[in-house]
PDB file of C-alpha atoms in Angstrom:
ATOM      1  CA  MET A   1     -11.692  96.255 -56.717  1.00 33.00           C
ATOM      2  CA  ILE A   2     -10.723  92.941 -54.909  1.00 36.00           C
ATOM      3  CA  ALA A   3     -12.182  92.053 -51.543  1.00 39.00           C
ATOM      4  CA  THR A   4      -9.127  92.758 -49.522  1.00 40.00           C
ATOM      5  CA  GLU A   5      -8.880  96.287 -50.903  1.00 39.00           C
ATOM      6  CA  LYS A   6     -12.567  97.009 -50.011  1.00 51.00           C
ATOM      7  CA  THR A   7     -12.085  95.732 -46.369  1.00 54.00           C
ATOM      8  CA  ALA A   8      -8.950  97.931 -45.973  1.00 69.00           C
ATOM      9  CA  GLU A   9     -11.035 101.055 -46.867  1.00 89.00           C
ATOM     10  CA  THR A  10     -10.840 103.749 -44.119  1.00 94.00           C
ATOM     11  CA  LYS A  11     -14.078 104.964 -42.624  1.00 96.00           C
ATOM     12  CA  SER A  12     -14.951 107.537 -40.011  1.00 96.00           C
ATOM     13  CA  LEU A  13     -16.332 106.513 -36.699  1.00 97.00           C
ATOM     14  CA  ARG A  14     -19.855 107.454 -37.702  1.00 97.00           C
ATOM     15  CA  GLU A  15     -19.454 105.360 -40.947  1.00 97.00           C
ATOM     16  CA  TRP A  16     -18.306 102.369 -38.843  1.00 97.00           C
ATOM     17  CA  ARG A  17     -21.267 102.878 -36.471  1.00 97.00           C
ATOM     18  CA  PHE A  18     -23.737 103.099 -39.235  1.00 98.00           C
ATOM     19  CA  LEU A  19     -22.313 100.085 -41.015  1.00 96.00           C
ATOM     20  CA  ARG A  20     -22.909  98.079 -37.849  1.00 96.00           C
ATOM     21  CA  ASP A  21     -26.366  99.720 -37.310  1.00 97.00           C
ATOM     22  CA  LEU A  22     -25.633 100.804 -33.739  1.00 98.00           C
ATOM     23  CA  PRO A  23     -26.593 103.851 -31.692  1.00 98.00           C
ATOM     24  CA  LYS A  24     -23.874 105.991 -30.125  1.00 98.00           C
ATOM     25  CA  SER A  25     -24.756 104.679 -26.696  1.00 98.00           C
ATOM     26  CA  ALA A  26     -24.001 101.050 -27.761  1.00 98.00           C
ATOM     27  CA  VAL A  27     -20.581 102.012 -28.972  1.00 98.00           C
ATOM     28  CA  ALA A  28     -19.857 103.978 -25.788  1.00 98.00           C
ATOM     29  CA  LYS A  29     -20.870 101.008 -23.691  1.00 98.00           C
ATOM     30  CA  GLY A  30     -18.898  98.573 -25.787  1.00 98.00           C
ATOM     31  CA  ILE A  31     -15.703 100.583 -25.299  1.00 98.00           C
ATOM     32  CA  GLY A  32     -16.377 101.540 -21.694  1.00 98.00           C
ATOM     33  CA  VAL A  33     -16.762 105.387 -22.042  1.00 98.00           C
ATOM     34  CA  HIS A  34     -19.644 107.753 -21.254  1.00 98.00           C
ATOM     35  CA  PRO A  35     -21.901 108.358 -24.193  1.00 98.00           C
ATOM     36  CA  SER A  36     -21.035 112.071 -24.151  1.00 97.00           C
ATOM     37  CA  THR A  37     -17.279 110.983 -24.403  1.00 97.00           C
ATOM     38  CA  TYR A  38     -17.971 108.884 -27.493  1.00 98.00           C
ATOM     39  CA  ASP A  39     -20.032 111.713 -29.011  1.00 97.00           C
ATOM     40  CA  ARG A  40     -16.958 114.010 -28.651  1.00 96.00           C
ATOM     41  CA  MET A  41     -14.770 111.318 -30.244  1.00 97.00           C
ATOM     42  CA  GLU A  42     -17.056 111.121 -33.178  1.00 96.00           C
ATOM     43  CA  LYS A  43     -17.103 114.919 -33.511  1.00 94.00           C
ATOM     44  CA  ASN A  44     -13.406 115.458 -32.987  1.00 94.00           C
ATOM     45  CA  PRO A  45     -11.457 112.142 -33.731  1.00 94.00           C
ATOM     46  CA  LEU A  46      -8.125 113.894 -33.435  1.00 93.00           C
ATOM     47  CA  SER A  47      -8.611 113.990 -29.617  1.00 90.00           C
ATOM     48  CA  ILE A  48      -8.931 110.205 -29.366  1.00 96.00           C
ATOM     49  CA  SER A  49      -6.251 108.475 -27.206  1.00 96.00           C
ATOM     50  CA  ILE A  50      -4.313 105.508 -28.537  1.00 96.00           C
ATOM     51  CA  ALA A  51      -6.058 103.275 -25.871  1.00 97.00           C
ATOM     52  CA  ASN A  52      -9.427 104.409 -27.160  1.00 98.00           C
ATOM     53  CA  ALA A  53      -8.428 104.010 -30.831  1.00 97.00           C
ATOM     54  CA  VAL A  54      -7.526 100.441 -30.141  1.00 98.00           C
ATOM     55  CA  ALA A  55     -10.710  99.835 -28.194  1.00 98.00           C
ATOM     56  CA  LEU A  56     -12.740 101.175 -31.110  1.00 98.00           C
ATOM     57  CA  ALA A  57     -11.015  99.210 -33.632  1.00 97.00           C
ATOM     58  CA  SER A  58     -11.548  96.045 -31.596  1.00 97.00           C
ATOM     59  CA  PHE A  59     -15.216  96.886 -31.081  1.00 98.00           C
ATOM     60  CA  PHE A  60     -15.866  97.489 -34.772  1.00 97.00           C
ATOM     61  CA  GLY A  61     -13.805  94.535 -35.768  1.00 96.00           C
ATOM     62  CA  CYS A  62     -11.294  96.468 -37.913  1.00 96.00           C
ATOM     63  CA  GLU A  63      -7.725  97.624 -37.644  1.00 96.00           C
ATOM     64  CA  VAL A  64      -6.884 101.070 -36.104  1.00 97.00           C
ATOM     65  CA  LYS A  65      -5.539 102.168 -39.582  1.00 96.00           C
ATOM     66  CA  GLN A  66      -9.041 101.603 -41.048  1.00 97.00           C
ATOM     67  CA  ILE A  67     -10.553 104.370 -38.951  1.00 96.00           C
ATOM     68  CA  LYS A  68     -10.290 107.951 -40.197  1.00 96.00           C
ATOM     69  CA  PHE A  69      -9.016 110.173 -37.505  1.00 91.00           C
ATOM     70  CA  PHE A  70      -8.524 113.223 -39.819  1.00 84.00           C
ATOM     71  CA  GLU A  71      -9.531 114.175 -43.297  1.00 68.00           C
TER      72      GLU A  71
END
């Protein structure tokens, strides 16, 4: 696998958070939402707004298309 393919791999929010070694509270603060709101996003990513999806991608340093919003 070439490097560009590996970086284009999609990951769940939990996987992105673990990859960056961050607690849920740090992600919530980083995107400007309450920790319970981020917890709901991680449990039910289909409910994430476009604005929050963009904020999450920016926070994790990836593209929106690299975040798994459904299986």
